Structure formats: C-alpha cells, structure tokens
Coordinates of C-alpha atoms and ligand atoms in Angstrom, one line a residue:
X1 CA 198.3 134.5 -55.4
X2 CA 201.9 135.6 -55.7
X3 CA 204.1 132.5 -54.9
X4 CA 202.4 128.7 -55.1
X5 CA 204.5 126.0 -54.2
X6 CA 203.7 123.3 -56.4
X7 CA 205.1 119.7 -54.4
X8 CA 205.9 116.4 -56.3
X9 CA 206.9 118.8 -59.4
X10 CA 208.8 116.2 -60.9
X11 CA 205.9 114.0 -61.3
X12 CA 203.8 113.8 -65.0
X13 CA 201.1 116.1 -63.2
X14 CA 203.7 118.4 -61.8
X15 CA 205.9 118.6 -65.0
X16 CA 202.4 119.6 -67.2
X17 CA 201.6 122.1 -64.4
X18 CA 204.8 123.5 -64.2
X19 CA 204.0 124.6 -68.2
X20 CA 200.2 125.3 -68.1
X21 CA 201.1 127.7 -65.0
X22 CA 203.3 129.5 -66.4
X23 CA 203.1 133.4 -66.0
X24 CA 200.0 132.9 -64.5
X25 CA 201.3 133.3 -60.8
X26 CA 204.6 135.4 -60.7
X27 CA 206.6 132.6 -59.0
X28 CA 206.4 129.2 -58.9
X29 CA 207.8 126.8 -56.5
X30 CA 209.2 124.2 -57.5
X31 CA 210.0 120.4 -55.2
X32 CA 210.4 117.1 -55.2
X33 CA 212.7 114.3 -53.9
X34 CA 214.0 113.4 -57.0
X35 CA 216.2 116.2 -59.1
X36 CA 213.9 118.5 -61.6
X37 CA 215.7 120.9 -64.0
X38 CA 216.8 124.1 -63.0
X39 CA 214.6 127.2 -62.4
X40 CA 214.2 129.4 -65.0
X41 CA 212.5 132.8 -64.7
X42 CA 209.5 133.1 -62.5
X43 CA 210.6 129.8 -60.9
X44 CA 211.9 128.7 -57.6
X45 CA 213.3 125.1 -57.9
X46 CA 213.8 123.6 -54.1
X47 CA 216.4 121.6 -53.3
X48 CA 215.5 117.6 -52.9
X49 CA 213.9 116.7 -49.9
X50 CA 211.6 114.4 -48.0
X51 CA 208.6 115.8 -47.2
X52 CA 208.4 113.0 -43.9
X53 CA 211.0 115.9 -42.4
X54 CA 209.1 118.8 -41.0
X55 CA 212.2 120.9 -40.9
X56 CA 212.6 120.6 -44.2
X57 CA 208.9 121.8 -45.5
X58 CA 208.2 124.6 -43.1
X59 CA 211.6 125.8 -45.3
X60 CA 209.7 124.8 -48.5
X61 CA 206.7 126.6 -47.7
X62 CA 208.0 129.7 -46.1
X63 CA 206.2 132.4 -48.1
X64 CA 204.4 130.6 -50.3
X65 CA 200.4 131.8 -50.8
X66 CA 199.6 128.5 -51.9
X67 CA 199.9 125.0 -52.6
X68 CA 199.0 122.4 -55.1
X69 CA 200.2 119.4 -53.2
X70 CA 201.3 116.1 -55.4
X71 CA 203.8 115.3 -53.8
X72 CA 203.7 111.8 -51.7
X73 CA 203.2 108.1 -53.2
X74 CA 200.9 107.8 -56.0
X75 CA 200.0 104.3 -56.4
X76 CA 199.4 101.1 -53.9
X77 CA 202.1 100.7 -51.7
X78 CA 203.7 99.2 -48.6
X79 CA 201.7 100.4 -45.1
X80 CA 206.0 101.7 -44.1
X81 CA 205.8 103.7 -47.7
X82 CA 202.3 105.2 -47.6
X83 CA 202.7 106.3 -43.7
X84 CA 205.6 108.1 -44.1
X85 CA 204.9 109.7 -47.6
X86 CA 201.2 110.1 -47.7
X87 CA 200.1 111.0 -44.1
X88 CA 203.0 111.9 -41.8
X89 CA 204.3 114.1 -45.3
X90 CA 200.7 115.1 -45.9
X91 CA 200.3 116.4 -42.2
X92 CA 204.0 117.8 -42.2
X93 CA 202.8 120.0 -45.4
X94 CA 199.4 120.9 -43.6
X95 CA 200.8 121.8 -40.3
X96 CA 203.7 123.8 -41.8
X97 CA 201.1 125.6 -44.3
X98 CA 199.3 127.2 -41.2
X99 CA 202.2 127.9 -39.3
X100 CA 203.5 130.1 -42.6
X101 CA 199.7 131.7 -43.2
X102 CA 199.1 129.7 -46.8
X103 CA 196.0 130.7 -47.8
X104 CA 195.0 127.6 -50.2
X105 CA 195.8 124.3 -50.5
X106 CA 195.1 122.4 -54.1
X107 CA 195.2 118.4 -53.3
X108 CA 195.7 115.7 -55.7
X109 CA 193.5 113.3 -54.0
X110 CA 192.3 110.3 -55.9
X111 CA 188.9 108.2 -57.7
X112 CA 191.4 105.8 -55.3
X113 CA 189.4 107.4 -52.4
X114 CA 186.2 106.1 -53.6
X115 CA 187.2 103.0 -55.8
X116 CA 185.0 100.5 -53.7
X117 CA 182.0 102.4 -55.3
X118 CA 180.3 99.9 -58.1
X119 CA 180.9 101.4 -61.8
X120 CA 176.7 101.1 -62.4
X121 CA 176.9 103.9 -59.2
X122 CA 177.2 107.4 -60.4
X123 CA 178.6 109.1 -57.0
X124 CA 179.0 112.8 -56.3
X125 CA 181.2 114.5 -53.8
X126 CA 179.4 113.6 -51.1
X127 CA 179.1 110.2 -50.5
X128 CA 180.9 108.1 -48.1
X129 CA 184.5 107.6 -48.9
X130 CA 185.2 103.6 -49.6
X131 CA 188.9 103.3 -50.5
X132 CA 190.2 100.3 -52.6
X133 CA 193.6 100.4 -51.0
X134 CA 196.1 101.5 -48.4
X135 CA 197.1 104.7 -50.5
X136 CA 193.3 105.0 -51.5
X137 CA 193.2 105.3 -47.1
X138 CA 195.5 108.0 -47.3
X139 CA 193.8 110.1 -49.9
X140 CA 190.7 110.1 -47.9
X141 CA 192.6 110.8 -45.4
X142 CA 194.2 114.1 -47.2
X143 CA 190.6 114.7 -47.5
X144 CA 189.6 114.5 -44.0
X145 CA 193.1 117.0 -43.1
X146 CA 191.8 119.6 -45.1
X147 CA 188.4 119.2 -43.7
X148 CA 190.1 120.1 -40.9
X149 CA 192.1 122.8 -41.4
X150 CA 189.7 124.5 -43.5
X151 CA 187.1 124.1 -40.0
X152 CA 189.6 124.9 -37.4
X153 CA 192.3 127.2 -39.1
X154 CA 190.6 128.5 -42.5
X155 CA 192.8 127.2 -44.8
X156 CA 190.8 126.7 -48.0
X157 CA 191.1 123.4 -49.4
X158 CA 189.9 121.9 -52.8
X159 CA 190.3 118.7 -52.8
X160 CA 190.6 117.2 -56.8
X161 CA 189.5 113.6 -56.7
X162 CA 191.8 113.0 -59.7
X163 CA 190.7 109.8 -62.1
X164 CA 193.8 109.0 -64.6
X165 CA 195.9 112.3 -66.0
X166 CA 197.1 112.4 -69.5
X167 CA 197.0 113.6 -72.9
X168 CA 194.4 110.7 -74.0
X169 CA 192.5 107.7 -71.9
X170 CA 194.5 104.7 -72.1
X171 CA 192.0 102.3 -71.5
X172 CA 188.5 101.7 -71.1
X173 CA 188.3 102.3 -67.2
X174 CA 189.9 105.6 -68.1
X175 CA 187.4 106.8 -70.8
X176 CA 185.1 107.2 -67.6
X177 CA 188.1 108.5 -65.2
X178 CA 190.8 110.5 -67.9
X179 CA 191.4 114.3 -67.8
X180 CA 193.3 116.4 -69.6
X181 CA 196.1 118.4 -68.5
X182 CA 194.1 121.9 -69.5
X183 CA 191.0 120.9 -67.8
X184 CA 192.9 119.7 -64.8
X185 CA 194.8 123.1 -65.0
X186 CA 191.7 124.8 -65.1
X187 CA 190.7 123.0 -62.1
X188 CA 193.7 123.8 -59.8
X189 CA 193.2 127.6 -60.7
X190 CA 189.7 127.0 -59.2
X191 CA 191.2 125.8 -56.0
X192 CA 193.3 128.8 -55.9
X193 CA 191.4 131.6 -57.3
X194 CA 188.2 131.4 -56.4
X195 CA 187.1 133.7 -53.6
X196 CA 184.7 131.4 -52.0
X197 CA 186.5 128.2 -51.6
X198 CA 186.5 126.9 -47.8
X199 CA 186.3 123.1 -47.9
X200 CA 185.0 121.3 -51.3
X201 CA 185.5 118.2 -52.9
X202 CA 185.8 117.7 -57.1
X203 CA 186.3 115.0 -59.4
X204 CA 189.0 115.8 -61.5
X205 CA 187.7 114.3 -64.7
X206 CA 187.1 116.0 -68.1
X207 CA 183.6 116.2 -69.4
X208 CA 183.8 112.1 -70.5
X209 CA 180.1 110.8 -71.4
X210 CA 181.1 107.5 -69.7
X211 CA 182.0 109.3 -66.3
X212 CA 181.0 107.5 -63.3
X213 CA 180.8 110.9 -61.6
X214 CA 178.2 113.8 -60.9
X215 CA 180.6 116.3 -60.4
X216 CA 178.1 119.0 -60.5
X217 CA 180.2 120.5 -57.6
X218 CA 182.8 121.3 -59.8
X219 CA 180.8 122.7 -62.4
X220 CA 179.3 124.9 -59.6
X221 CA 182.4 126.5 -59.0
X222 CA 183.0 127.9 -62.6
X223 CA 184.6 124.2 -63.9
X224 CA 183.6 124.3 -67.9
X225 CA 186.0 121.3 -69.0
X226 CA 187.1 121.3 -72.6
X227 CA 187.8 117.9 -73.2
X228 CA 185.7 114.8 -73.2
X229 CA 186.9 111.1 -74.1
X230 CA 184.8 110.0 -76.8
X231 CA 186.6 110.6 -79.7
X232 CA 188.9 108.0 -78.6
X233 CA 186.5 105.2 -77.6
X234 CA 186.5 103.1 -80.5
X235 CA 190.3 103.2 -80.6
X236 CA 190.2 102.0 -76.8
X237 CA 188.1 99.4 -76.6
X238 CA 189.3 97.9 -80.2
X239 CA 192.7 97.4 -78.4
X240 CA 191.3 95.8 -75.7
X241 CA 189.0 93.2 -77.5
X242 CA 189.9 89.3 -76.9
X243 CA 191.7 90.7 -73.6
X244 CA 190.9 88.8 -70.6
X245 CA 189.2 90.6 -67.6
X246 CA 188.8 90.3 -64.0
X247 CA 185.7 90.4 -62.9
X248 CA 186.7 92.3 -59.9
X249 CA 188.7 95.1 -61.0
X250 CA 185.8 95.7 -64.0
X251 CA 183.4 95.8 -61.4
X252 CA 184.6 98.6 -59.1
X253 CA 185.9 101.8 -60.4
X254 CA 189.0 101.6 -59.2
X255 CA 190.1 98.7 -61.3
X256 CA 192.9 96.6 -60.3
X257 CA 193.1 98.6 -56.7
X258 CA 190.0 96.9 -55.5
X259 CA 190.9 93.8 -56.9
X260 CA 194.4 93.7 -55.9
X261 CA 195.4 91.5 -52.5
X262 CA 191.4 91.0 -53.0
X263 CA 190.9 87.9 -50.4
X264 CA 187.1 87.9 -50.1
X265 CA 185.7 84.9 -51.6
X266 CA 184.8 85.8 -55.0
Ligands
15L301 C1 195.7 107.3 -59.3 O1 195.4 107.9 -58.2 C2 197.2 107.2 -59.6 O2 198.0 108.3 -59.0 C3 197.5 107.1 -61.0 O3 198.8 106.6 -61.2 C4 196.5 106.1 -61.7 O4 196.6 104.8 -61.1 C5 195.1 106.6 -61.5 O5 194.8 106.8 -60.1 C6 194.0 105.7 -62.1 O6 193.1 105.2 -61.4 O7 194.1 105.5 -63.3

C-alpha cells in the first residue's frame, strides 16, 4: 500500500490512526468535513468536503490504494442525516473507489449492526445482522456494499464491527465492547495488508474476558490483540453502583440504541 486515504480523519478514531499510522504507509490521506490540522510530511490533508457529493470523493480518492473509511455519522440520527451521510456518502466512496482501482477498503462498521442480539448471546461474524437503530441500518448496510463490491468488482473489504474506541472502557457495557487504539490499529493493518482478504467480517474488540463476541475470525486472520479490559473492572462497575438501569438497554448489547424510541410494550 503506498497511499491510504483515511476518511472522517478528524474523528477520535481518525485522529489516533492518523498517529499509530505513521511511517507505516508512505502517504496518508487525510479528510473530513470539519477542518483537521495541516499535513505534515508523509501526509495529504484534503480540503473539507461532504462526502454526499460524488464529485467531490472521486477527487479524494484519486490514487489512493486504500481506504479506512470513518467518515459518515457515528451515532443515532435523523433518517435525512443518516441517508445522506451513511449510505448515499458510503455508496459515493464505494462507487468512486472502483472507478479509481482501490484495492482495499477498511470499514468502521459497528456492534450497532448487531445490537438487537441479547448480551447472554455470544455471536460471531456470521449471524444475522439485527440493528438497534437507523445508523445501526446503515452499518449493515456498509456491510452488505462491500459484500458487494468484493463479489462483483474484487474490492477487498474488511469490515470492523467496532464496539466502543478508547484508551480505557468507560462503562460496564464497554468492558465487553472497548478496544484500544493499538489493537484497533492492528486491526485496520489486517484489512489492508493481508494478502487473502476478499470479503470478511471482525469484531473490533480487544481481547476483554466479558466480550459478547467469538471473534475467532479475526484471530484467524493474524488478529493477536494486546489489550483486555479487566484490569479496569472493579473501577467500572464501582462507579456505576446505586445507578439506576433500564432494563432494556442492559439487556441488548447495544445499550441505549435498542432501548432508545423503544415503543414495544415492555
Ligand atoms: C458506535 O458505533 C459509536 O460510533 C460510538 O460513538 C459508541 O456509541 C459505540 O458505538 C458504542 O456502542 O459504545
């Protein structure tokens, strides 16, 4: 990989990646709609733009080998916001991608994708996707794209099912669903490095003993996480004590996206 075009670089993902990436492809792109500081060397900063205007990305991708894609919406939203962010952006970067011959695409999809799945369920990459909200639609539906243009135009496509990214878990639902930046790096170098990548779905989780996640495909594909969320268990879950809880959101794994506009009779 010579260029990779990392999208949403503005974001906490894309900030950390923008480090941990470092000299390890000799450029980096660089976008997002909001301002980013300036390049420096071995860095291509792109001017602001929408990535709902095609024009506009088959600029941003022009030459580029591959892409870790984080740009879009990353939390529930309004239908208007998600459709215009998180699938007519999502297809514009797809569709512009095979039209400039990228080779890889790295997607931040989301546990959001499969947050209808009870937390007593461990799931693996293969089950059924049950979103817990209109953006957790649009993430399976990132899923589905690359399915596609993996099948039809050989685009390989790794598709992390992020849980919650940060330098520790911030609450209990995360000491399942937390990863570190350097296992998440680790990760997106799999999606773009490895020779035999075509079309495969990962949880991007650390190695957390509460995971609700067999995410032996990744560990098939070279993943050896170096981070687990243990050690800070007891700190979590003494903050949280006396807190009230919704039933709902501590039932699902997606927390307060299942539970949230929740209108079944509970
Ligand atoms: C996500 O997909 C979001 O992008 C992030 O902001 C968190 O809400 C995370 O999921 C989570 O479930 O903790």
């Amino acid at each position: 990989m010579h260029r990779v075009l990392i999208t949403g670089a503005g974001g906490g993902i894309g900030r950390a990646l923008r480090e941990t990436l470092r000299g390890i492809y000799p450029i980096l792109r660089l976008s997002d709609r909001v301002a980013i500081p300036a390049a420096r060397d071995g860095e291509e900063v792109m001017d602001q733009l929408d990535i709902a205007d095609m024009a506009a990305v088959e600029r941003l991708v022009a030459g580029v080998d591959g892409i870790v894609h984080l740009g879009g919406i990353s939390g529930e939203s309004s239908w208007d916001n998600i459709l215009q962010s998180n699938i007519v952006g999502l297809y514009n970067v797809f569709e512009a991608a095979r039209r400039a011959g990228v080779k890889r695409i790295v997607m931040a999809t989301s546990n959001h994708a499969v947050g209808f799945y009870p937390r007593s369920q461990k799931i693996d990459h293969q089950v059924v996707v049950r979103p817990d909200s209109r953006y957790g639609v649009s993430k399976a539906f990132s899923e589905a794209l690359g399915a596609m243009y993996a099948d039809k135009h050989g685009i390989g496509f790794l598709g992390t099912r992020i849980g919650n990214f940060g330098a520790k878990p911030i609450d209990s639902r995360r000491l399942a669903i937390w990863i570190s930046p350097r296992d998440y790096t680790q990760l997106v170098r799999i999606g773009l490095e490895h020779p035999e990548i075509h079309f495969e779905i990962v949880y991007g989780v650390s190695d957390n003993a509460r995971s609700w996640y067999d995410n032996s495909n990744a560990y098939r594909l070279g993943y050896k996480p170096q981070d687990n969320s243990e050690p800070y268990a007891a700190e979590v879950l003494a903050a949280e004590e006396g807190q009230p809880k919704d039933p709902i959101a501590e039932y699902y794994q997606g927390g307060t996206f299942p539970s949230g506009e929740y209108s079944r009779p509970r």
